[in-house]
mmCIF file of C-alpha atoms and ligand atoms in Angstrom:
data_model
loop_
_atom_site.group_PDB
_atom_site.id
_atom_site.type_symbol
_atom_site.label_atom_id
_atom_site.label_comp_id
_atom_site.label_asym_id
_atom_site.label_seq_id
_atom_site.Cartn_x
_atom_site.Cartn_y
_atom_site.Cartn_z
ATOM 1 C CA MET A 1 4.586 18.490 -18.969
ATOM 2 C CA THR A 2 4.391 15.080 -20.784
ATOM 3 C CA THR A 3 1.484 13.973 -22.964
ATOM 4 C CA LEU A 4 0.424 10.542 -22.087
ATOM 5 C CA THR A 5 -0.899 8.199 -24.694
ATOM 6 C CA LYS A 6 -4.264 6.817 -23.586
ATOM 7 C CA THR A 7 -4.379 2.878 -23.799
ATOM 8 C CA GLU A 8 -7.674 1.130 -24.458
ATOM 9 C CA ASP A 9 -7.161 -1.472 -21.924
ATOM 10 C CA THR A 10 -8.573 -0.123 -18.617
ATOM 11 C CA PRO A 11 -12.089 0.305 -18.107
ATOM 12 C CA ALA A 12 -13.419 3.924 -18.353
ATOM 13 C CA PRO A 13 -13.236 5.861 -15.149
ATOM 14 C CA THR A 14 -16.658 5.443 -13.289
ATOM 15 C CA GLU A 15 -17.838 7.259 -10.258
ATOM 16 C CA SER A 16 -18.076 4.659 -7.510
ATOM 17 C CA GLY A 17 -19.061 6.746 -4.480
ATOM 18 C CA ALA A 18 -16.548 4.992 -2.402
ATOM 19 C CA PHE A 19 -14.777 6.703 0.504
ATOM 20 C CA LEU A 20 -11.661 6.418 -1.501
ATOM 21 C CA SER A 21 -11.813 5.846 -5.228
ATOM 22 C CA VAL A 22 -8.929 5.469 -7.478
ATOM 23 C CA ARG A 23 -9.553 5.494 -11.168
ATOM 24 C CA ASP A 24 -7.235 4.722 -13.956
ATOM 25 C CA LEU A 25 -4.344 6.350 -12.110
ATOM 26 C CA ARG A 26 -1.136 6.858 -14.134
ATOM 27 C CA VAL A 27 1.972 8.067 -12.695
ATOM 28 C CA GLN A 28 5.209 8.845 -14.657
ATOM 29 C CA PHE A 29 8.421 10.289 -13.803
ATOM 30 C CA SER A 30 10.749 12.047 -16.264
ATOM 31 C CA THR A 31 14.281 10.970 -15.827
ATOM 32 C CA GLU A 32 17.692 11.199 -17.566
ATOM 33 C CA ASP A 33 16.902 7.905 -19.154
ATOM 34 C CA GLY A 34 13.569 8.527 -20.184
ATOM 35 C CA ILE A 35 9.771 8.165 -18.930
ATOM 36 C CA VAL A 36 9.304 5.776 -15.960
ATOM 37 C CA LYS A 37 5.816 4.398 -16.141
ATOM 38 C CA ALA A 38 5.595 3.732 -12.322
ATOM 39 C CA VAL A 39 1.786 3.281 -12.214
ATOM 40 C CA ASP A 40 -0.071 2.488 -15.259
ATOM 41 C CA GLY A 41 -3.745 2.417 -15.079
ATOM 42 C CA LEU A 42 -4.605 1.494 -11.613
ATOM 43 C CA SER A 43 -8.117 1.397 -10.042
ATOM 44 C CA PHE A 44 -9.488 0.440 -6.745
ATOM 45 C CA ASP A 45 -12.014 1.629 -4.035
ATOM 46 C CA LEU A 46 -11.716 1.401 -0.343
ATOM 47 C CA GLU A 47 -14.406 2.023 2.336
ATOM 48 C CA ARG A 48 -14.233 3.242 5.849
ATOM 49 C CA GLY A 49 -13.417 0.833 8.607
ATOM 50 C CA GLN A 50 -11.878 -1.522 5.726
ATOM 51 C CA THR A 51 -8.322 -2.519 5.260
ATOM 52 C CA LEU A 52 -6.823 -3.019 1.568
ATOM 53 C CA GLY A 53 -3.624 -4.839 1.388
ATOM 54 C CA ILE A 54 -1.371 -4.096 -1.512
ATOM 55 C CA VAL A 55 1.265 -6.602 -2.342
ATOM 56 C CA GLY A 56 3.770 -7.046 -5.077
ATOM 57 C CA GLU A 57 7.414 -7.379 -5.615
ATOM 58 C CA SER A 58 9.899 -4.437 -4.896
ATOM 59 C CA GLY A 59 9.432 -1.852 -7.705
ATOM 60 C CA SER A 60 5.831 -2.685 -8.646
ATOM 61 C CA GLY A 61 4.376 0.831 -7.894
ATOM 62 C CA LYS A 62 3.007 0.349 -4.377
ATOM 63 C CA SER A 63 4.714 3.369 -2.802
ATOM 64 C CA VAL A 64 4.287 5.712 -5.695
ATOM 65 C CA THR A 65 0.555 4.941 -5.536
ATOM 66 C CA ASN A 66 0.264 5.840 -2.109
ATOM 67 C CA LEU A 67 2.440 9.003 -2.333
ATOM 68 C CA SER A 68 0.222 10.164 -5.135
ATOM 69 C CA ILE A 69 -2.782 9.928 -2.894
ATOM 70 C CA LEU A 70 -0.910 11.883 -0.292
ATOM 71 C CA GLY A 71 0.166 14.487 -2.802
ATOM 72 C CA LEU A 72 3.808 13.902 -1.958
ATOM 73 C CA HIS A 73 5.334 13.694 -5.383
ATOM 74 C CA ASN A 74 7.566 16.412 -6.951
ATOM 75 C CA PRO A 75 5.326 18.043 -9.359
ATOM 76 C CA LYS A 76 8.105 19.216 -11.500
ATOM 77 C CA SER A 77 9.205 15.761 -12.457
ATOM 78 C CA THR A 78 5.911 13.751 -12.085
ATOM 79 C CA THR A 79 2.958 13.385 -14.159
ATOM 80 C CA ILE A 80 -0.286 12.257 -12.465
ATOM 81 C CA GLU A 81 -3.336 11.341 -14.636
ATOM 82 C CA GLY A 82 -6.544 9.617 -13.639
ATOM 83 C CA SER A 83 -8.717 10.355 -10.446
ATOM 84 C CA ILE A 84 -8.173 10.144 -6.893
ATOM 85 C CA ARG A 85 -11.176 10.854 -4.759
ATOM 86 C CA LEU A 86 -11.181 10.937 -1.102
ATOM 87 C CA ASP A 87 -14.731 11.455 0.523
ATOM 88 C CA GLY A 88 -15.804 12.832 -2.677
ATOM 89 C CA GLN A 89 -12.922 15.442 -3.012
ATOM 90 C CA GLU A 90 -10.610 15.260 -6.124
ATOM 91 C CA LEU A 91 -7.066 14.990 -4.984
ATOM 92 C CA THR A 92 -5.048 14.985 -8.149
ATOM 93 C CA ASP A 93 -5.951 18.828 -8.914
ATOM 94 C CA ALA A 94 -5.955 19.863 -5.287
ATOM 95 C CA SER A 95 -3.534 22.585 -4.286
ATOM 96 C CA GLY A 96 -0.617 22.150 -2.195
ATOM 97 C CA ARG A 97 -2.260 24.045 0.558
ATOM 98 C CA GLN A 98 -5.252 21.732 0.417
ATOM 99 C CA LEU A 99 -3.168 18.626 0.339
ATOM 100 C CA GLU A 100 -1.162 19.733 3.271
ATOM 101 C CA ARG A 101 -4.295 20.335 5.336
ATOM 102 C CA LEU A 102 -5.629 16.930 4.464
ATOM 103 C CA ARG A 103 -2.334 15.213 5.477
ATOM 104 C CA GLY A 104 -2.164 14.543 9.079
ATOM 105 C CA ASN A 105 -5.784 15.449 9.536
ATOM 106 C CA LYS A 106 -7.927 13.558 6.965
ATOM 107 C CA MET A 107 -5.096 11.255 5.745
ATOM 108 C CA ALA A 108 -1.806 10.076 7.408
ATOM 109 C CA MET A 109 1.010 7.828 6.487
ATOM 110 C CA ILE A 110 2.979 5.368 8.698
ATOM 111 C CA PHE A 111 6.477 4.883 7.253
ATOM 112 C CA GLN A 112 8.629 1.828 7.144
ATOM 113 C CA ASP A 113 11.395 3.317 9.082
ATOM 114 C CA ALA A 114 10.264 5.607 12.108
ATOM 115 C CA LEU A 115 13.796 7.343 11.996
ATOM 116 C CA THR A 116 12.958 8.994 8.722
ATOM 117 C CA ALA A 117 9.712 10.320 10.181
ATOM 118 C CA LEU A 118 10.762 11.419 13.521
ATOM 119 C CA SER A 119 13.316 14.210 14.071
ATOM 120 C CA PRO A 120 16.155 13.400 16.398
ATOM 121 C CA TYR A 121 16.258 17.075 17.756
ATOM 122 C CA TYR A 122 12.736 17.286 19.355
ATOM 123 C CA THR A 123 10.947 15.352 22.056
ATOM 124 C CA ILE A 124 8.636 12.602 21.181
ATOM 125 C CA GLY A 125 5.911 14.503 22.883
ATOM 126 C CA ARG A 126 6.516 17.682 21.006
ATOM 127 C CA GLN A 127 6.467 15.801 17.515
ATOM 128 C CA ILE A 128 2.949 14.312 18.559
ATOM 129 C CA SER A 129 1.535 17.423 19.945
ATOM 130 C CA GLU A 130 2.675 19.980 17.229
ATOM 131 C CA PRO A 131 0.495 18.497 14.399
ATOM 132 C CA TYR A 132 -2.370 18.252 16.822
ATOM 133 C CA MET A 133 -2.131 21.863 17.490
ATOM 134 C CA LYS A 134 -1.728 22.760 13.951
ATOM 135 C CA HIS A 135 -4.813 20.868 12.770
ATOM 136 C CA THR A 136 -7.055 21.250 15.768
ATOM 137 C CA GLY A 137 -6.112 24.722 17.184
ATOM 138 C CA ALA A 138 -5.704 23.141 20.673
ATOM 139 C CA SER A 139 -3.566 24.771 23.287
ATOM 140 C CA ARG A 140 -0.146 23.462 24.218
ATOM 141 C CA LYS A 141 -1.420 21.957 27.383
ATOM 142 C CA GLU A 142 -4.194 20.266 25.729
ATOM 143 C CA ALA A 143 -1.859 18.884 22.991
ATOM 144 C CA ARG A 144 0.611 17.636 25.505
ATOM 145 C CA ALA A 145 -2.318 15.711 27.340
ATOM 146 C CA ARG A 146 -3.385 14.326 23.966
ATOM 147 C CA ALA A 147 0.299 13.116 23.180
ATOM 148 C CA ILE A 148 0.478 11.333 26.460
ATOM 149 C CA GLU A 149 -3.155 9.752 25.788
ATOM 150 C CA MET A 150 -1.811 8.674 22.333
ATOM 151 C CA LEU A 151 1.456 7.100 23.685
ATOM 152 C CA GLY A 152 -0.710 5.240 26.031
ATOM 153 C CA LYS A 153 -3.005 3.955 23.261
ATOM 154 C CA VAL A 154 0.057 2.712 21.354
ATOM 155 C CA GLY A 155 1.197 0.787 24.298
ATOM 156 C CA ILE A 156 4.207 2.923 25.488
ATOM 157 C CA PRO A 157 4.467 2.132 29.192
ATOM 158 C CA ASP A 158 4.550 5.184 31.641
ATOM 159 C CA PRO A 159 3.586 7.479 28.837
ATOM 160 C CA LYS A 160 3.610 10.555 31.202
ATOM 161 C CA ALA A 161 7.207 10.131 31.925
ATOM 162 C CA ARG A 162 8.213 9.010 28.332
ATOM 163 C CA VAL A 163 6.556 12.037 26.664
ATOM 164 C CA ASP A 164 9.668 14.039 27.120
ATOM 165 C CA ASP A 165 12.077 11.473 25.774
ATOM 166 C CA TYR A 166 13.988 12.121 22.482
ATOM 167 C CA PRO A 167 13.545 9.244 19.758
ATOM 168 C CA HIS A 168 17.173 7.957 20.674
ATOM 169 C CA GLN A 169 15.884 6.959 24.003
ATOM 170 C CA PHE A 170 13.118 4.735 22.658
ATOM 171 C CA SER A 171 13.885 1.199 21.359
ATOM 172 C CA GLY A 172 13.224 0.509 17.591
ATOM 173 C CA GLY A 173 9.615 -0.953 18.316
ATOM 174 C CA MET A 174 8.738 1.936 20.619
ATOM 175 C CA ARG A 175 9.843 4.450 17.964
ATOM 176 C CA GLN A 176 7.493 2.718 15.399
ATOM 177 C CA ARG A 177 4.704 2.970 17.962
ATOM 178 C CA ALA A 178 5.616 6.629 18.595
ATOM 179 C CA MET A 179 5.343 7.317 14.946
ATOM 180 C CA ILE A 180 1.997 5.676 14.747
ATOM 181 C CA ALA A 181 0.835 7.803 17.683
ATOM 182 C CA MET A 182 2.172 10.825 15.546
ATOM 183 C CA SER A 183 0.182 9.691 12.485
ATOM 184 C CA LEU A 184 -3.073 8.966 14.353
ATOM 185 C CA VAL A 185 -3.210 11.913 16.588
ATOM 186 C CA CYS A 186 -5.658 13.731 14.503
ATOM 187 C CA ASN A 187 -7.861 10.552 13.964
ATOM 188 C CA PRO A 188 -7.143 10.262 10.119
ATOM 189 C CA GLU A 189 -9.908 8.790 8.314
ATOM 190 C CA LEU A 190 -7.460 7.270 5.772
ATOM 191 C CA LEU A 191 -4.258 5.745 7.006
ATOM 192 C CA ILE A 192 -1.643 4.496 4.822
ATOM 193 C CA ALA A 193 0.971 2.060 6.157
ATOM 194 C CA ASP A 194 3.925 1.502 3.899
ATOM 195 C CA GLU A 195 5.743 -1.734 4.980
ATOM 196 C CA PRO A 196 5.090 -0.565 8.611
ATOM 197 C CA THR A 197 6.714 -3.557 10.308
ATOM 198 C CA THR A 198 9.384 -4.652 7.922
ATOM 199 C CA ALA A 199 12.168 -3.343 10.144
ATOM 200 C CA LEU A 200 10.848 -4.892 13.385
ATOM 201 C CA ASP A 201 11.077 -8.473 14.772
ATOM 202 C CA VAL A 202 8.279 -10.879 14.310
ATOM 203 C CA THR A 203 6.940 -10.359 17.933
ATOM 204 C CA VAL A 204 6.700 -6.471 17.648
ATOM 205 C CA GLN A 205 5.607 -6.914 14.139
ATOM 206 C CA ALA A 206 2.438 -8.847 15.450
ATOM 207 C CA GLN A 207 1.748 -6.276 18.203
ATOM 208 C CA ILE A 208 2.008 -3.363 15.778
ATOM 209 C CA LEU A 209 -0.603 -5.022 13.517
ATOM 210 C CA ASP A 210 -2.968 -5.645 16.319
ATOM 211 C CA LEU A 211 -2.591 -2.110 17.441
ATOM 212 C CA LEU A 212 -3.697 -0.997 13.883
ATOM 213 C CA LYS A 213 -6.667 -3.241 14.020
ATOM 214 C CA ASP A 214 -7.660 -1.961 17.481
ATOM 215 C CA LEU A 215 -7.066 1.711 16.428
ATOM 216 C CA GLN A 216 -9.127 0.994 13.289
ATOM 217 C CA GLN A 217 -11.982 -0.308 15.386
ATOM 218 C CA GLU A 218 -11.891 2.699 17.600
ATOM 219 C CA PHE A 219 -11.630 5.420 14.928
ATOM 220 C CA GLY A 220 -13.236 3.434 11.872
ATOM 221 C CA SER A 221 -10.362 4.543 9.539
ATOM 222 C CA ALA A 222 -9.684 3.091 6.193
ATOM 223 C CA ILE A 223 -6.306 1.639 6.011
ATOM 224 C CA ILE A 224 -4.115 0.919 3.029
ATOM 225 C CA LEU A 225 -1.402 -1.753 4.154
ATOM 226 C CA ILE A 226 1.309 -1.993 1.750
ATOM 227 C CA THR A 227 3.524 -5.128 2.284
ATOM 228 C CA HIS A 228 5.601 -7.783 0.499
ATOM 229 C CA ASP A 229 4.707 -10.224 3.266
ATOM 230 C CA LEU A 230 1.595 -12.126 2.658
ATOM 231 C CA GLY A 231 1.531 -13.365 6.130
ATOM 232 C CA VAL A 232 0.974 -9.848 7.253
ATOM 233 C CA VAL A 233 -1.964 -9.064 4.930
ATOM 234 C CA ALA A 234 -3.499 -12.622 5.629
ATOM 235 C CA ASN A 235 -4.089 -11.669 9.188
ATOM 236 C CA THR A 236 -4.842 -7.849 8.794
ATOM 237 C CA ALA A 237 -6.571 -6.881 5.505
ATOM 238 C CA ASP A 238 -10.105 -7.465 4.251
ATOM 239 C CA ASP A 239 -9.335 -7.088 0.459
ATOM 240 C CA LEU A 240 -6.117 -7.678 -1.512
ATOM 241 C CA LEU A 241 -4.708 -5.949 -4.728
ATOM 242 C CA VAL A 242 -1.807 -7.548 -6.304
ATOM 243 C CA MET A 243 0.411 -5.212 -8.232
ATOM 244 C CA TYR A 244 2.869 -5.922 -11.081
ATOM 245 C CA ALA A 245 4.802 -3.519 -13.088
ATOM 246 C CA GLY A 246 2.599 -0.638 -11.969
ATOM 247 C CA ARG A 247 -0.733 -2.381 -12.744
ATOM 248 C CA ALA A 248 -3.217 -4.268 -10.710
ATOM 249 C CA VAL A 249 -3.150 -8.016 -11.859
ATOM 250 C CA GLU A 250 -5.408 -9.292 -9.265
ATOM 251 C CA ARG A 251 -7.865 -8.241 -6.778
ATOM 252 C CA GLY A 252 -10.366 -9.849 -4.341
ATOM 253 C CA SER A 253 -11.106 -10.583 -0.668
ATOM 254 C CA VAL A 254 -7.882 -11.828 1.052
ATOM 255 C CA ARG A 255 -9.354 -15.067 1.577
ATOM 256 C CA GLU A 256 -10.285 -15.420 -2.028
ATOM 257 C CA VAL A 257 -6.809 -14.447 -3.353
ATOM 258 C CA LEU A 258 -4.925 -16.519 -0.966
ATOM 259 C CA LYS A 259 -7.149 -19.680 -1.308
ATOM 260 C CA GLN A 260 -7.942 -19.466 -4.942
ATOM 261 C CA PRO A 261 -5.416 -17.189 -6.628
ATOM 262 C CA GLN A 262 -6.212 -16.700 -10.358
ATOM 263 C CA HIS A 263 -3.263 -14.852 -11.810
ATOM 264 C CA PRO A 264 0.041 -16.605 -12.564
ATOM 265 C CA TYR A 265 2.013 -13.848 -11.034
ATOM 266 C CA THR A 266 0.047 -14.223 -7.771
ATOM 267 C CA TRP A 267 0.774 -18.066 -8.076
ATOM 268 C CA GLY A 268 4.441 -17.224 -8.299
ATOM 269 C CA LEU A 269 4.352 -14.724 -5.517
ATOM 270 C CA LEU A 270 2.600 -17.219 -3.272
ATOM 271 C CA GLY A 271 5.248 -19.894 -3.945
ATOM 272 C CA SER A 272 8.079 -17.509 -3.432
ATOM 273 C CA MET A 273 7.037 -15.900 -0.102
ATOM 274 C CA PRO A 274 7.410 -17.293 3.307
ATOM 275 C CA ARG A 275 4.081 -17.426 5.342
ATOM 276 C CA LEU A 276 3.696 -16.989 8.839
ATOM 277 C CA SER A 277 2.052 -20.389 9.186
ATOM 278 C CA SER A 278 4.754 -22.244 7.298
ATOM 279 C CA ASP A 279 7.541 -24.303 8.391
ATOM 280 C CA VAL A 280 10.797 -22.149 8.247
ATOM 281 C CA ASN A 281 12.592 -25.103 6.382
ATOM 282 C CA GLU A 282 10.117 -25.137 3.612
ATOM 283 C CA PRO A 283 11.885 -24.310 0.252
ATOM 284 C CA LEU A 284 10.738 -21.194 -1.330
ATOM 285 C CA MET A 285 10.426 -20.900 -5.241
ATOM 286 C CA PRO A 286 11.392 -17.688 -6.579
ATOM 287 C CA ILE A 287 9.706 -16.492 -9.852
ATOM 288 C CA PRO A 288 12.072 -17.113 -12.638
ATOM 289 C CA GLY A 289 13.240 -13.749 -14.426
ATOM 290 C CA SER A 290 13.068 -10.415 -13.120
ATOM 291 C CA PRO A 291 10.546 -7.614 -13.070
ATOM 292 C CA PRO A 292 10.438 -5.520 -16.123
ATOM 293 C CA SER A 293 12.029 -2.016 -16.780
ATOM 294 C CA LEU A 294 9.273 0.597 -16.294
ATOM 295 C CA LEU A 295 10.986 2.777 -18.802
ATOM 296 C CA ASN A 296 10.079 0.273 -21.488
ATOM 297 C CA PRO A 297 7.520 -2.252 -20.097
ATOM 298 C CA PRO A 298 6.615 -5.372 -22.315
ATOM 299 C CA ALA A 299 3.752 -5.102 -24.647
ATOM 300 C CA GLY A 300 0.507 -6.952 -23.753
ATOM 301 C CA CYS A 301 0.625 -8.470 -20.452
ATOM 302 C CA ALA A 302 3.640 -7.010 -18.529
ATOM 303 C CA PHE A 303 4.044 -10.493 -16.741
ATOM 304 C CA ASN A 304 4.155 -12.497 -20.138
ATOM 305 C CA PRO A 305 7.892 -12.765 -20.375
ATOM 306 C CA ARG A 306 8.082 -14.442 -17.113
ATOM 307 C CA CYS A 307 4.792 -16.440 -17.432
ATOM 308 C CA ALA A 308 5.042 -20.386 -17.747
ATOM 309 C CA HIS A 309 1.470 -20.459 -19.194
ATOM 310 C CA VAL A 310 1.391 -18.180 -22.389
ATOM 311 C CA GLU A 311 1.406 -21.153 -24.722
ATOM 312 C CA LEU A 312 -2.114 -22.025 -23.495
ATOM 313 C CA VAL A 313 -3.498 -18.697 -25.002
ATOM 314 C CA ASP A 314 -3.944 -18.588 -28.742
ATOM 315 C CA GLY A 315 -2.572 -16.022 -31.215
ATOM 316 C CA GLY A 316 0.253 -14.675 -28.939
ATOM 317 C CA ARG A 317 -2.344 -12.479 -27.242
ATOM 318 C CA CYS A 318 -0.279 -12.322 -24.096
ATOM 319 C CA ALA A 319 2.486 -10.618 -25.799
ATOM 320 C CA ASN A 320 0.295 -8.178 -27.652
ATOM 321 C CA GLU A 321 -2.995 -7.406 -25.990
ATOM 322 C CA ARG A 322 -3.138 -5.929 -22.563
ATOM 323 C CA PRO A 323 -5.574 -8.121 -20.323
ATOM 324 C CA LEU A 324 -8.266 -6.195 -18.443
ATOM 325 C CA LEU A 325 -8.874 -6.450 -14.741
ATOM 326 C CA PRO A 326 -12.496 -7.147 -14.223
ATOM 327 C CA ALA A 327 -14.378 -4.902 -11.612
ATOM 328 C CA GLY A 328 -14.614 -6.786 -8.226
ATOM 329 C CA ARG A 329 -13.076 -10.255 -7.851
ATOM 330 C CA GLY A 330 -10.717 -11.249 -10.794
ATOM 331 C CA ALA A 331 -7.325 -11.238 -12.514
ATOM 332 C CA ALA A 332 -6.035 -9.587 -15.521
ATOM 333 C CA CYS A 333 -4.968 -12.439 -17.528
ATOM 334 C CA HIS A 334 -5.920 -13.992 -20.934
ATOM 335 C CA LEU A 335 -6.084 -17.513 -19.708
ATOM 336 C CA SER A 336 -9.897 -18.640 -19.617
ATOM 337 C CA ALA A 337 -11.447 -19.367 -16.169
ATOM 338 C CA GLU A 338 -11.383 -23.116 -16.965
ATOM 339 C CA GLN A 339 -7.746 -23.090 -17.915
ATOM 340 C CA ARG A 340 -6.831 -21.216 -14.858
ATOM 341 C CA GLN A 341 -8.912 -23.610 -12.663
ATOM 342 C CA GLN A 342 -7.190 -26.639 -14.245
ATOM 343 C CA VAL A 343 -3.597 -25.149 -14.075
ATOM 344 C CA PHE A 344 -4.260 -24.161 -10.506
ATOM 345 C CA ILE A 345 -5.587 -27.487 -9.463
ATOM 346 C CA GLU A 346 -2.998 -29.651 -11.354
ATOM 347 C CA LYS A 347 0.227 -27.561 -10.934
ATOM 348 C CA ILE A 348 -0.015 -24.761 -8.492
ATOM 349 C CA GLN A 349 -2.196 -26.001 -5.402
ATOM 350 C CA PRO A 350 -0.156 -29.232 -4.776
ATOM 351 C CA ARG A 351 3.098 -27.076 -4.517
ATOM 352 C CA LEU A 352 1.481 -24.528 -2.227
ATOM 353 C CA GLY A 353 0.045 -27.203 0.218
HETATM 354 P P1 LIG B 1 7.426 -0.270 -4.627
HETATM 355 O O1 LIG B 1 6.284 -1.414 -5.053
HETATM 356 O O2 LIG B 1 8.612 -1.212 -4.266
HETATM 357 O O3 LIG B 1 6.930 0.519 -3.505
HETATM 358 P P2 LIG B 1 7.673 2.187 -5.937
HETATM 359 O O4 LIG B 1 6.308 2.651 -6.018
HETATM 360 O O5 LIG B 1 8.610 2.701 -4.860
HETATM 361 O O6 LIG B 1 7.899 0.628 -5.751
HETATM 362 O O7 LIG B 1 8.457 2.371 -7.386
HETATM 363 C C1 LIG B 1 7.870 1.912 -8.610
HETATM 364 C C2 LIG B 1 8.850 2.320 -9.782
HETATM 365 O O8 LIG B 1 9.006 3.795 -9.857
HETATM 366 C C3 LIG B 1 10.370 1.649 -9.507
HETATM 367 O O9 LIG B 1 10.743 1.381 -10.740
HETATM 368 C C4 LIG B 1 11.053 2.995 -8.951
HETATM 369 O O10 LIG B 1 12.480 3.018 -9.441
HETATM 370 C C5 LIG B 1 10.229 4.224 -9.736
HETATM 371 N N1 LIG B 1 10.446 5.455 -9.039
HETATM 372 C C6 LIG B 1 9.852 5.737 -7.808
HETATM 373 N N2 LIG B 1 10.004 7.037 -7.631
HETATM 374 C C7 LIG B 1 10.736 7.476 -8.523
HETATM 375 C C8 LIG B 1 11.154 8.858 -8.955
HETATM 376 N N3 LIG B 1 10.991 9.935 -8.024
HETATM 377 N N4 LIG B 1 11.765 9.064 -10.004
HETATM 378 C C9 LIG B 1 11.886 8.165 -11.044
HETATM 379 N N5 LIG B 1 11.574 6.814 -10.891
HETATM 380 C C10 LIG B 1 10.953 6.521 -9.693
HETATM 381 MG MG1 LIG B 2 7.791 0.665 -1.523
#
């Protein structure tokens, strides 16, 4: 076990009563090279029926956060601190058995690649009905009927005939749908979708996202949608959390964050990402530099070595003092609201169009 030094820069954990409440989450891995601070003081809430988008470059801690919620990290090499409450139940100290019961029943995950989630050796129908039998005690016959029903819901044509197919008999898009059917078969109240459409072409992508929205309306589930594609969240999520180096740097409604982004990292992200609405020939502007090592993240604001605006802040605070993310709408940045407004209007908005 590793002892974590508590830093003063995140607000004290408070009870929120939200359906999912994550407070001051810290996830660290012990590796040969040292301690990787993969998630470093993350807090957010999510209510039933709502979708939270989490965006950030590769390596920013999105998947680690969600694997922590699902309880899927190896306890031997992982230290988890802080609180994860799902419907009032603390998950960070839940037993392996308790977590296993919750997974698939109360919470479920949709993976990026259906092939990692589906076994090639069993029929699609069996892979959907097994967890249903396990969690609900339904008979084999009932579970088969349920699998057919679920395949129909996710838009597999002729589900009665396809239920006995093996994964290799399905196209990539159909396998993704079958995996979604498997994740949703027990009506999970929390659904975590980690880059659910990255491997798919744009048309299938849009269909899968529409499907998630429909299923959310039907079941009232809370959804965490992890993506590096802002076009995807723009059309699907209610709230947005922008992550950088294991920390949340900005949060707000999707509309607010996309229309009036406040954090210099979010500005960079918006300029560097293709958007669904944009012209394919529009030049993208990558953020200069690269994400920091999480073995030894920069002091102060983790983004400061790449930020073009640090000289606007007095006393070298950006390199020394970690900025706080306010509760609700806001950004973890030492620029004043006026400075941000001015930079955004003069330099950023004209580029984003
Ligand atoms: P992403 O935002 O792309 O999903 P991840 O959450 O997967 O990023 O990873 C965050 C950081 O944690 C990365 O630097 C990654 O290399 C590191 N990491 C993830 N899992 C482990 C692990 N099991 N052991 C050590 N480091 C890990
Ligand atoms: Mg990931």
